[in-house]
Tab-separated table of C-alpha atoms in Angstrom:
chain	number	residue	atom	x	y	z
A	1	UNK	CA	-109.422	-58.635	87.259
A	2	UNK	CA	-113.028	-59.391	85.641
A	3	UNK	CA	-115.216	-61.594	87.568
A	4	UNK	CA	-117.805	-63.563	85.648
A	5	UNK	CA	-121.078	-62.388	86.732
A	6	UNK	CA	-123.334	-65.510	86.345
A	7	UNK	CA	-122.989	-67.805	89.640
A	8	UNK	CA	-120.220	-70.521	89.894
A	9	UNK	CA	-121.993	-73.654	90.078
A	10	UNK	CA	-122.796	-76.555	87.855
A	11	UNK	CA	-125.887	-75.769	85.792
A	12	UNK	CA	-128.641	-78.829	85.865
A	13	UNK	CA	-131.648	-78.306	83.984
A	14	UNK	CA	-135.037	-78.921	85.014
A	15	UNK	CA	-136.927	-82.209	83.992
A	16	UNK	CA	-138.723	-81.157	80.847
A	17	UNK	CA	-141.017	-83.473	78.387
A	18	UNK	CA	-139.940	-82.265	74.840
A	19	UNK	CA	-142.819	-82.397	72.242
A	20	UNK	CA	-141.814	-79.404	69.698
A	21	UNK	CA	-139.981	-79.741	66.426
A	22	UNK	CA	-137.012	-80.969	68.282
A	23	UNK	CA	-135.022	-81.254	69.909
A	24	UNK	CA	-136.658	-84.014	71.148
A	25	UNK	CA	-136.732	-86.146	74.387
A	26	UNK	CA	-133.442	-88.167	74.890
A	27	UNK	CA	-133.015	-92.018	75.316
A	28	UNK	CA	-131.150	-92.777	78.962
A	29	UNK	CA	-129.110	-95.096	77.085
A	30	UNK	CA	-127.807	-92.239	74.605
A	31	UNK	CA	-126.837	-89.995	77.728
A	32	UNK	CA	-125.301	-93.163	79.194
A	33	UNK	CA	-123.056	-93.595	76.403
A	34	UNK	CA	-122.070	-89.551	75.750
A	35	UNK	CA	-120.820	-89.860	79.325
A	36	UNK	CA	-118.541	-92.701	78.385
A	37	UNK	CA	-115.004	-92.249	78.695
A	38	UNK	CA	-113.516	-89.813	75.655
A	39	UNK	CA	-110.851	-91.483	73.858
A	40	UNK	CA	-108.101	-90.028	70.702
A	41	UNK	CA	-110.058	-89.030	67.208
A	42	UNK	CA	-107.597	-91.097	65.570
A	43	UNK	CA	-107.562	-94.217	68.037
A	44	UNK	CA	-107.698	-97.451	66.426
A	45	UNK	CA	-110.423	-98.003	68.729
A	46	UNK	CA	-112.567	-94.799	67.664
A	47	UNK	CA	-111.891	-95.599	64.041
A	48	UNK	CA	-113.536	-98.879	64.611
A	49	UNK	CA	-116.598	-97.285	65.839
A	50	UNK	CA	-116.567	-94.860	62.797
A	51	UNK	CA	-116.895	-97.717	60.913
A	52	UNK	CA	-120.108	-99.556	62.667
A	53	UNK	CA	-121.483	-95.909	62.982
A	54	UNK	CA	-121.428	-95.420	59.095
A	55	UNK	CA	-123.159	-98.847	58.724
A	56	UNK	CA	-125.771	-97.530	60.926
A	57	UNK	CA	-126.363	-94.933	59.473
A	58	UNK	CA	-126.457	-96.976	55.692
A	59	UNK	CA	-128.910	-99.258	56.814
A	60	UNK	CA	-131.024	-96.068	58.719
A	61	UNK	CA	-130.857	-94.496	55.227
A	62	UNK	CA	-131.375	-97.799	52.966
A	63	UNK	CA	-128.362	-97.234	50.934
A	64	UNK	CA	-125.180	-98.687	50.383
A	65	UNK	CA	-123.321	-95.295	49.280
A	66	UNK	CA	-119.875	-95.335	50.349
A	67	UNK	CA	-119.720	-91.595	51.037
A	68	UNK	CA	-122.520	-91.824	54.293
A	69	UNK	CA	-121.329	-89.879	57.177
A	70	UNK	CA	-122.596	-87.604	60.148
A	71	UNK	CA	-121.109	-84.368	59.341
A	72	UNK	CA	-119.682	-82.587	62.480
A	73	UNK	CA	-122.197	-80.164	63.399
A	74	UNK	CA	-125.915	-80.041	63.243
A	75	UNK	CA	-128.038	-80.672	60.149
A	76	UNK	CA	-127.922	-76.694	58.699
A	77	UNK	CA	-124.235	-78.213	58.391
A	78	UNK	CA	-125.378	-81.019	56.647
A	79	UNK	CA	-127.638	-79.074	54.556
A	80	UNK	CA	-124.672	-76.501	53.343
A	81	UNK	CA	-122.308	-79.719	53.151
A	82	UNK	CA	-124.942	-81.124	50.169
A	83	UNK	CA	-125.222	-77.792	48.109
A	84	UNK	CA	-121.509	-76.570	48.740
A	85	UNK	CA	-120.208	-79.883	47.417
A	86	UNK	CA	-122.528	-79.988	44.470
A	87	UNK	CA	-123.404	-76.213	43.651
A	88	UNK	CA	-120.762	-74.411	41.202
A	89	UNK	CA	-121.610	-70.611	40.116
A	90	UNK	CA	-123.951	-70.673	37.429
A	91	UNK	CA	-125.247	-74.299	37.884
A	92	UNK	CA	-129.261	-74.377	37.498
A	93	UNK	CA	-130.905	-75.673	40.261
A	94	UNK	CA	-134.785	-76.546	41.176
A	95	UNK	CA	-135.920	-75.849	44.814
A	96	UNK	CA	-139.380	-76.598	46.097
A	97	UNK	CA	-140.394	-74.632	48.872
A	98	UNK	CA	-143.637	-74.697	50.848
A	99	UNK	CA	-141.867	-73.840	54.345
A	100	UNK	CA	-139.556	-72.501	55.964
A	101	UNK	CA	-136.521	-74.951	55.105
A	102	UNK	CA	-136.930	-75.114	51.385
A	103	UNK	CA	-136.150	-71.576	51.656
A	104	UNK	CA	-132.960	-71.991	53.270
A	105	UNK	CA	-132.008	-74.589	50.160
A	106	UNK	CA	-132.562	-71.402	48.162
A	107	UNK	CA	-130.715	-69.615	50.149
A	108	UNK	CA	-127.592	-72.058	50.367
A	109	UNK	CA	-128.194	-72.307	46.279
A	110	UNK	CA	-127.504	-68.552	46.102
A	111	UNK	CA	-124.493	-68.288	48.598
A	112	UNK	CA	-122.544	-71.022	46.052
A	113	UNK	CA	-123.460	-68.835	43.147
A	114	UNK	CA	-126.027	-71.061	41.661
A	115	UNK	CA	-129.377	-69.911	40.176
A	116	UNK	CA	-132.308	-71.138	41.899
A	117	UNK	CA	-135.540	-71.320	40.022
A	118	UNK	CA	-137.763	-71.539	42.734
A	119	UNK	CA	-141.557	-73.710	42.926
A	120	UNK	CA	-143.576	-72.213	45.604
A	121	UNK	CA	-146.541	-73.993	47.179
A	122	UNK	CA	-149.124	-72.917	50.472
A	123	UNK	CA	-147.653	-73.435	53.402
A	124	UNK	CA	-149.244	-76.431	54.563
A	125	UNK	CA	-149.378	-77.903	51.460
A	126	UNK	CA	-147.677	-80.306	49.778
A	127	UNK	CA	-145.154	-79.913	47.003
A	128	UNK	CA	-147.074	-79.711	43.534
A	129	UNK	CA	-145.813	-82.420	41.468
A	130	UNK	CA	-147.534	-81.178	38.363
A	131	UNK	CA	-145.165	-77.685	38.887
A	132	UNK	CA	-142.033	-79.648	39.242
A	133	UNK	CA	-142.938	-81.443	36.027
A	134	UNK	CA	-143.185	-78.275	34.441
A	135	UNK	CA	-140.039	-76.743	35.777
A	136	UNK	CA	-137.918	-79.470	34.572
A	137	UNK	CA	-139.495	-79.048	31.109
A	138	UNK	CA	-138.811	-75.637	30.977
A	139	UNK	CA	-135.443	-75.735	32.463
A	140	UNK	CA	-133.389	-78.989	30.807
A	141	UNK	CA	-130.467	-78.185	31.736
A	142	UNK	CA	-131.231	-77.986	35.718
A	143	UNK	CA	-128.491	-79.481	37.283
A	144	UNK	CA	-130.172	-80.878	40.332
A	145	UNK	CA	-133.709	-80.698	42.365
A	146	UNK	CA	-133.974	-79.860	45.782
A	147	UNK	CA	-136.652	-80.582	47.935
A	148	UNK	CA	-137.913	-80.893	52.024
A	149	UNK	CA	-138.962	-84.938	52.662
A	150	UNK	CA	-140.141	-83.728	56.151
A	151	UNK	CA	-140.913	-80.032	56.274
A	152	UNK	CA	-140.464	-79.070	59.711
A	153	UNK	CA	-142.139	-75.803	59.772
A	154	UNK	CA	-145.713	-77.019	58.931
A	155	UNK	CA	-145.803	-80.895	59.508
A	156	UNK	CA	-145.925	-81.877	55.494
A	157	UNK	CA	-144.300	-84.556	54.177
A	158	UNK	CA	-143.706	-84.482	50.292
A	159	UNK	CA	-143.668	-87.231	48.119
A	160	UNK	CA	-139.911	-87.931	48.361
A	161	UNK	CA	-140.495	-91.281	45.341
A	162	UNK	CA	-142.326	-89.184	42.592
A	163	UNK	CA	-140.623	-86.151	42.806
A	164	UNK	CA	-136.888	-88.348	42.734
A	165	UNK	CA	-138.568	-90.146	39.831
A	166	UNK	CA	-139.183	-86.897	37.856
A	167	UNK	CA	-135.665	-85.601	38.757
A	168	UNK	CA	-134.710	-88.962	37.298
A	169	UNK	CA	-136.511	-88.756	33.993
A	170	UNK	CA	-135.342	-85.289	33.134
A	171	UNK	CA	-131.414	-86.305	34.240
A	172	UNK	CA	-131.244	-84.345	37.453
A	173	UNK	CA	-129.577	-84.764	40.986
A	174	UNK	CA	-131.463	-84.746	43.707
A	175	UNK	CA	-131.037	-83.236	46.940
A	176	UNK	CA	-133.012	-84.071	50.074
A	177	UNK	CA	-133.736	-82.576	53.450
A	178	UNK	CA	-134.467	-85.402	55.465
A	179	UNK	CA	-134.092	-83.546	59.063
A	180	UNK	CA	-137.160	-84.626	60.814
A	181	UNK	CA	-137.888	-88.022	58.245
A	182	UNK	CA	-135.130	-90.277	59.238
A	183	UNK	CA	-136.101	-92.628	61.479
A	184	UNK	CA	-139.874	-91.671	61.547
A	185	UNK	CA	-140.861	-92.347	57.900
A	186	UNK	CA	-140.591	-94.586	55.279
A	187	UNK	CA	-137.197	-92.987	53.370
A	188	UNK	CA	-135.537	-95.403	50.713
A	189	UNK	CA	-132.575	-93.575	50.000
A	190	UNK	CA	-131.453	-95.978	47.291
A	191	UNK	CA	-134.591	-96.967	46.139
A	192	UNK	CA	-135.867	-93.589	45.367
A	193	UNK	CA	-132.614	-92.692	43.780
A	194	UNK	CA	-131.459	-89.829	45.887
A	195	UNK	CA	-128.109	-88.430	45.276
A	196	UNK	CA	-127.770	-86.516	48.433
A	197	UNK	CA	-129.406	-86.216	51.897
A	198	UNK	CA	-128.890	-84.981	54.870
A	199	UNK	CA	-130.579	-84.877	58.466
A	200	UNK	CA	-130.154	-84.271	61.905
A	201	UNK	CA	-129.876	-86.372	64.805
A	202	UNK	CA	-131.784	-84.298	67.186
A	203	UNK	CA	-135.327	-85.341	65.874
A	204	UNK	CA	-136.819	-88.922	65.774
A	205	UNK	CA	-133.081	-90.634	66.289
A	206	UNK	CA	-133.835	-88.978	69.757
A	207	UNK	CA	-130.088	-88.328	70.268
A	208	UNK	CA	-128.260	-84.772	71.350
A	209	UNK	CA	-128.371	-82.300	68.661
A	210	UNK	CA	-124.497	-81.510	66.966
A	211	UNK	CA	-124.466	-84.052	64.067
A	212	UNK	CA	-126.120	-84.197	60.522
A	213	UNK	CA	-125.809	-87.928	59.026
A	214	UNK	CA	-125.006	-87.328	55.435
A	215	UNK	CA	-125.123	-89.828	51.801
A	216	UNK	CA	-123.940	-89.053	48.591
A	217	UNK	CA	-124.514	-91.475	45.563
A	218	UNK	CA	-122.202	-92.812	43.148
A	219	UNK	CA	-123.571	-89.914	40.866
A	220	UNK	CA	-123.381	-87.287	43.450
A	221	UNK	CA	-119.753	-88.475	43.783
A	222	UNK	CA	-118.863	-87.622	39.960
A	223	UNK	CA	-120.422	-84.527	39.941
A	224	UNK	CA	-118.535	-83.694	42.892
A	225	UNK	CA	-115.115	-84.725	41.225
A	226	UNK	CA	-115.519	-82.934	38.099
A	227	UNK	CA	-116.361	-79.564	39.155
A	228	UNK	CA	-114.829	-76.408	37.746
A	229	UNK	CA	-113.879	-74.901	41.061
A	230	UNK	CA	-112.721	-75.928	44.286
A	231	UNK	CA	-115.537	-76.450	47.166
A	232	UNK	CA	-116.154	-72.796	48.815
A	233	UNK	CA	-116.114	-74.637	52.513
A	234	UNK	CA	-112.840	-76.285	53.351
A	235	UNK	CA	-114.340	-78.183	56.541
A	236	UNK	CA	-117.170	-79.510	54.806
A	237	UNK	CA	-115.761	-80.335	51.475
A	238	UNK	CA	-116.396	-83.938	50.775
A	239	UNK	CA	-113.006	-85.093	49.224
A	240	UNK	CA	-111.486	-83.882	52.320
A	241	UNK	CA	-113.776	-85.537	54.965
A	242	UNK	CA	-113.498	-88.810	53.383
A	243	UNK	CA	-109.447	-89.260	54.044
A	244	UNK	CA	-110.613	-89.365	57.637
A	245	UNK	CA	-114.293	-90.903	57.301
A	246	UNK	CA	-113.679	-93.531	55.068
A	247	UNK	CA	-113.299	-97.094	55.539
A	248	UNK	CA	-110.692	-98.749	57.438
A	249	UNK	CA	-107.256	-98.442	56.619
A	250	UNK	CA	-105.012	-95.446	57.533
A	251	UNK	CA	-107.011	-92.006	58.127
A	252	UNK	CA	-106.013	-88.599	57.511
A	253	UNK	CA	-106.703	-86.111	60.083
A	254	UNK	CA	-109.083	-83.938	58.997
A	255	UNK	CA	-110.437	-82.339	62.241
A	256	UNK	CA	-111.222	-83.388	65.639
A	257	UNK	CA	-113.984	-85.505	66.134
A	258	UNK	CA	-116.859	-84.874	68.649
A	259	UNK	CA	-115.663	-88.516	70.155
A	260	UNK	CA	-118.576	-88.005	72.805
A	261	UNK	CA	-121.279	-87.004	70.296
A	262	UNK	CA	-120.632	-90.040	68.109
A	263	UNK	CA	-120.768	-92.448	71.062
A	264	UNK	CA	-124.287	-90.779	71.468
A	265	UNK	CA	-125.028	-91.563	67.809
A	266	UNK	CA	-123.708	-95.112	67.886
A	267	UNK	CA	-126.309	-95.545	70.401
A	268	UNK	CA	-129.064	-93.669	69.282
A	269	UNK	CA	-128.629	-96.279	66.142
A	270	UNK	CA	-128.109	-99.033	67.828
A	271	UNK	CA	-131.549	-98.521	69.932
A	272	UNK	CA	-132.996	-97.962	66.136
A	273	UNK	CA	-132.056	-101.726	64.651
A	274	UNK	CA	-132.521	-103.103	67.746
A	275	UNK	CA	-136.327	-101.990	67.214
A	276	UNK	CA	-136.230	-102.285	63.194
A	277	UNK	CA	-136.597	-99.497	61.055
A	278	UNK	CA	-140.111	-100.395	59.799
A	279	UNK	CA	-141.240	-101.042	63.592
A	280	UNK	CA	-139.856	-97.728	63.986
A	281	UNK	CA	-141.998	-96.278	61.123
A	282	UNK	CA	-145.139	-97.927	62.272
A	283	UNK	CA	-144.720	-96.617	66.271
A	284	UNK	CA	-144.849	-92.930	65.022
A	285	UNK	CA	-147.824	-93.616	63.132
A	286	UNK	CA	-150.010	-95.727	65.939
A	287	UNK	CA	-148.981	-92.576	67.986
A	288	UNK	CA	-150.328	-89.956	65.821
A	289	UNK	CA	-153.434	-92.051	65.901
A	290	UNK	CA	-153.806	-91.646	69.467
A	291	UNK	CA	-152.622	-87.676	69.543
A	292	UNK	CA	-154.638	-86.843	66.672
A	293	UNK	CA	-157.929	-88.233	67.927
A	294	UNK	CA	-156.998	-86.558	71.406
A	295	UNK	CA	-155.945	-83.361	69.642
A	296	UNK	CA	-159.577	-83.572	67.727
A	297	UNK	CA	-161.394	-84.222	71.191
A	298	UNK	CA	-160.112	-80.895	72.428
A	299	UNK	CA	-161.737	-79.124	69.468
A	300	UNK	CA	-158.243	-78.499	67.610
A	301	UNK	CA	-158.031	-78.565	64.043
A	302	UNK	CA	-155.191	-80.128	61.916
A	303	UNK	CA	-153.785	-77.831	59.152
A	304	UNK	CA	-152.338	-80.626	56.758
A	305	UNK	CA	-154.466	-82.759	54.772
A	306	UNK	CA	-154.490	-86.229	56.637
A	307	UNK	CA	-152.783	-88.021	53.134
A	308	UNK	CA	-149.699	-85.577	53.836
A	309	UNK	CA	-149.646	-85.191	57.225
A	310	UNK	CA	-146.363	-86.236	59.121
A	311	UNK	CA	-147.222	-88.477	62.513
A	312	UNK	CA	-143.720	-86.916	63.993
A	313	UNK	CA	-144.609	-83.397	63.879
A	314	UNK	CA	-148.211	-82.318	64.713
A	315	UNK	CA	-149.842	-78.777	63.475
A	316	UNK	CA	-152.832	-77.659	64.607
A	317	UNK	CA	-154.408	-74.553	64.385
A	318	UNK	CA	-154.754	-72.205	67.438
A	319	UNK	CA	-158.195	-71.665	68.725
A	320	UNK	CA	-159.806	-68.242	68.108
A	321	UNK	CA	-159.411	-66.130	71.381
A	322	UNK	CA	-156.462	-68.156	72.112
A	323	UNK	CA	-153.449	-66.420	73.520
A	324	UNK	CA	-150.250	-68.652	71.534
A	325	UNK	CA	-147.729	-67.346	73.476
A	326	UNK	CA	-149.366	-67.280	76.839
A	327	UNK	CA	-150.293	-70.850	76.835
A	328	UNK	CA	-146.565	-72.316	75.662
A	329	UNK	CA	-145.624	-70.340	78.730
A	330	UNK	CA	-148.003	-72.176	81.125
A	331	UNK	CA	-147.303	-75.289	79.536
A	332	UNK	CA	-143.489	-74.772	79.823
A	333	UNK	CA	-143.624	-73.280	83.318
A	334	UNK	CA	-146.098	-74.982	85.379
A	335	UNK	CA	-145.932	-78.233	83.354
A	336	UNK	CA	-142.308	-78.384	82.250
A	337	UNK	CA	-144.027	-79.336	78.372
A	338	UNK	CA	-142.484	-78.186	75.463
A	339	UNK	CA	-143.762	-77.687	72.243
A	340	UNK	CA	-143.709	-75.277	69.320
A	341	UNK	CA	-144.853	-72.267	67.799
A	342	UNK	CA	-145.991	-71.820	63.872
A	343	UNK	CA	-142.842	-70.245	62.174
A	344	UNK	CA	-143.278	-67.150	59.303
A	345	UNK	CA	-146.222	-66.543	58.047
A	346	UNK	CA	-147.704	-69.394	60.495
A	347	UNK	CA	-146.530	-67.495	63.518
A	348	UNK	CA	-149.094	-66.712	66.357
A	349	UNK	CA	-151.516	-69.085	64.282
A	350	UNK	CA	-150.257	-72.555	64.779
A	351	UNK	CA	-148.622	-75.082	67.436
A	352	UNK	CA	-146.242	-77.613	66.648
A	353	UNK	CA	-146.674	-80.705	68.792
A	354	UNK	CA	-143.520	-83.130	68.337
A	355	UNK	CA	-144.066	-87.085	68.762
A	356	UNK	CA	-140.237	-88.092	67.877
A	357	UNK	CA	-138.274	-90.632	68.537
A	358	UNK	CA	-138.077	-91.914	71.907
A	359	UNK	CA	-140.547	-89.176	73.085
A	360	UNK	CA	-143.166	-91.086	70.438
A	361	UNK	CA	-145.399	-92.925	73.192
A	362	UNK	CA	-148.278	-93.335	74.653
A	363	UNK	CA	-147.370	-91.764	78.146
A	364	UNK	CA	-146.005	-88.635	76.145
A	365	UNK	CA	-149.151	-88.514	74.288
A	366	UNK	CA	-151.773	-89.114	77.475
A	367	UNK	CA	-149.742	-85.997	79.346
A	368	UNK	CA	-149.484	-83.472	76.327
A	369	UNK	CA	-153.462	-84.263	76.041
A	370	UNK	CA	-154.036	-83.434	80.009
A	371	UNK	CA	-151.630	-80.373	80.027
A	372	UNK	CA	-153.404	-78.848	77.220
A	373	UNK	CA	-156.928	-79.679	78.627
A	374	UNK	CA	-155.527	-77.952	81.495
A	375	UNK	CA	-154.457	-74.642	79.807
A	376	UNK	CA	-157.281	-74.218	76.662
């Protein structure tokens, strides 16, 4: 008979203090609430939290769209969910990328058959509005633009209004990554006209990675009802989901919930009105302040200008004679501290230091400060 080789007991973490890209430190009262007791996907009970969650999740957004939903699985989920639904082959769409996850948009335009016409910017840099002008004058019939609010892998936030308001004036859907911006920035889904956004609740919601809150517009809706051919993902086509994530009434079982995970979410939105999404906004920003001026103290340079720069997610540049991986290490193993390395072309070059969500304070701040006095 095989015998597991790993020990049989219960595996308990160490304490750590999460300040990389995520995911990031977790509110007690969100690991209070996963713990609750797990109750039937289709109990009248859990359908009534379904409910309150998608109003959460409207008001976290700023939208009314009907079709707003955390997609069961974590926000590359959410991100295939948007293009899948809204992607047929041969369907022109603009991606910006200047990281890491405006490539995977490309990537997800490919894999549905579409043709990407791709705007590249610096990495650190922020999406050039001027190119995206130009794209959508060359390409008229583009079917949609695709963009990164928050990109993740450098700590640049594009300007989510213009570039919607371009898509806008040339006829185009939009498609936004909103990952690491919900909750931490200003994001107006339905004032800025986007047609479809996802994110991820392991970032500044603070809860436990696994979901991807989703919206779809009125727009996004029709385009998704009159395509050509079926949606290539059967779990994540939107049609589906709805039968069992719409709004009261009878629902049609579409999968099994992750009951736990949403009472985590429930929470993790909850603790967000409760503070108000614009006091939410601002308490990112007042701690960026203080990390920032800390950061500069040490003699570490920011790589984003200041007018792009998100307060959430931090990147400075390594020092010269610095050893990147040797100093996460220390920081990880003698300080249980967390945070991130540059990604591609960044890699070796750059640390990503996380202020998100519940792990945005001062205390989080004064020790990520001390640690790395102690280390450089």
């Amino acid at each position: 008979m095989y015998q597991p080789q790993a020990k049989s007991i219960s595996f308990s973490p160490q304490q750590r203090t999460l300040m990389g890209p995520g995911p990031s430190d977790v509110d007690p009262r969100i690991l209070q609430a996963l713990a609750r007791q797990t109750i039937g996907h289709l109990d009248p009970l859990f359908i009534e939290l379904m409910d309150q969650v998608k109003q959460q999740l409207q008001y976290a957004f700023q939208t009314t769209n009907a079709l707003t939903m955390p997609i069961s699985a974590p926000g590359s989920a959410g991100m295939e969910a948007c293009f899948v639904n809204l992607v047929e082959p041969g369907d022109k769409i603009i991606v910006c990328q200047n990281g890491v996850f405006g490539g995977r948009m490309k990537e997800n335009v490919v894999r549905c058959g579409g043709n990407a016409i791709l705007i590249e910017d610096s990495w650190g840099t922020q999406t050039d509005l001027s190119k995206v002008e130009d794209a959508l004058q060359r390409h008229p019939d583009a079917k949609a633009l695709a963009f990164v609010h928050a990109e993740t892998s450098t700590g640049v936030r594009n300007d989510a209004k213009a570039l919607c308001e371009l898509a806008k004036a040339h006829d185009c859907l939009t498609v936004v990554d909103a990952v690491t911006s919900l909750g931490g920035i200003e994001l107006r889904v339905d004032e800025w006209q986007i047609d479809a956004i996802y994110s991820g609740t392991q970032k500044c919601l603070s809860c436990i990675p696994g979901l991807s809150p989703v919206s779809f517009s009125e727009q996004a809706i029709k385009a998704i009802k009159e395509r050509n051919t079926p949606v290539q993902s059967w779990f994540l086509d939107m049609d589906l989901v709805m039968g069992y994530w719409g709004q009261g009434g009878k629902r049609a079982y579409h999968h099994t919930a992750p009951v736990n995970s949403v009472y985590a979410l429930h929470e993790a939105l909850l603790i967000l009105q409760q503070e108000g999404l614009e006091q939410a906004w601002q308490r990112h920003a007042e701690n960026h302040q203080l990390l920032k001026h800390g950061l500069e103290s040490l003699g570490l340079e920011f790589v984003v200008e200041e007018q792009c720069r998100l307060p959430q997610l931090n990147m400075v540049r390594i020092p010269d004679g610095v050893n990147d991986a040797e100093v996460r290490s220390k920081l990880l193993n003698e300080f249980d501290l967390e945070i991130g390395a540059g990604l591609g072309e960044l890699a070796g070059k750059v640390w990503r230091i996380g202020l998100m969500g519940y792990g945005s304070n001062q205390k989080n701040v004064d020790y990520c400060l001390s640690c790395l006095k102690a280390v450089i």
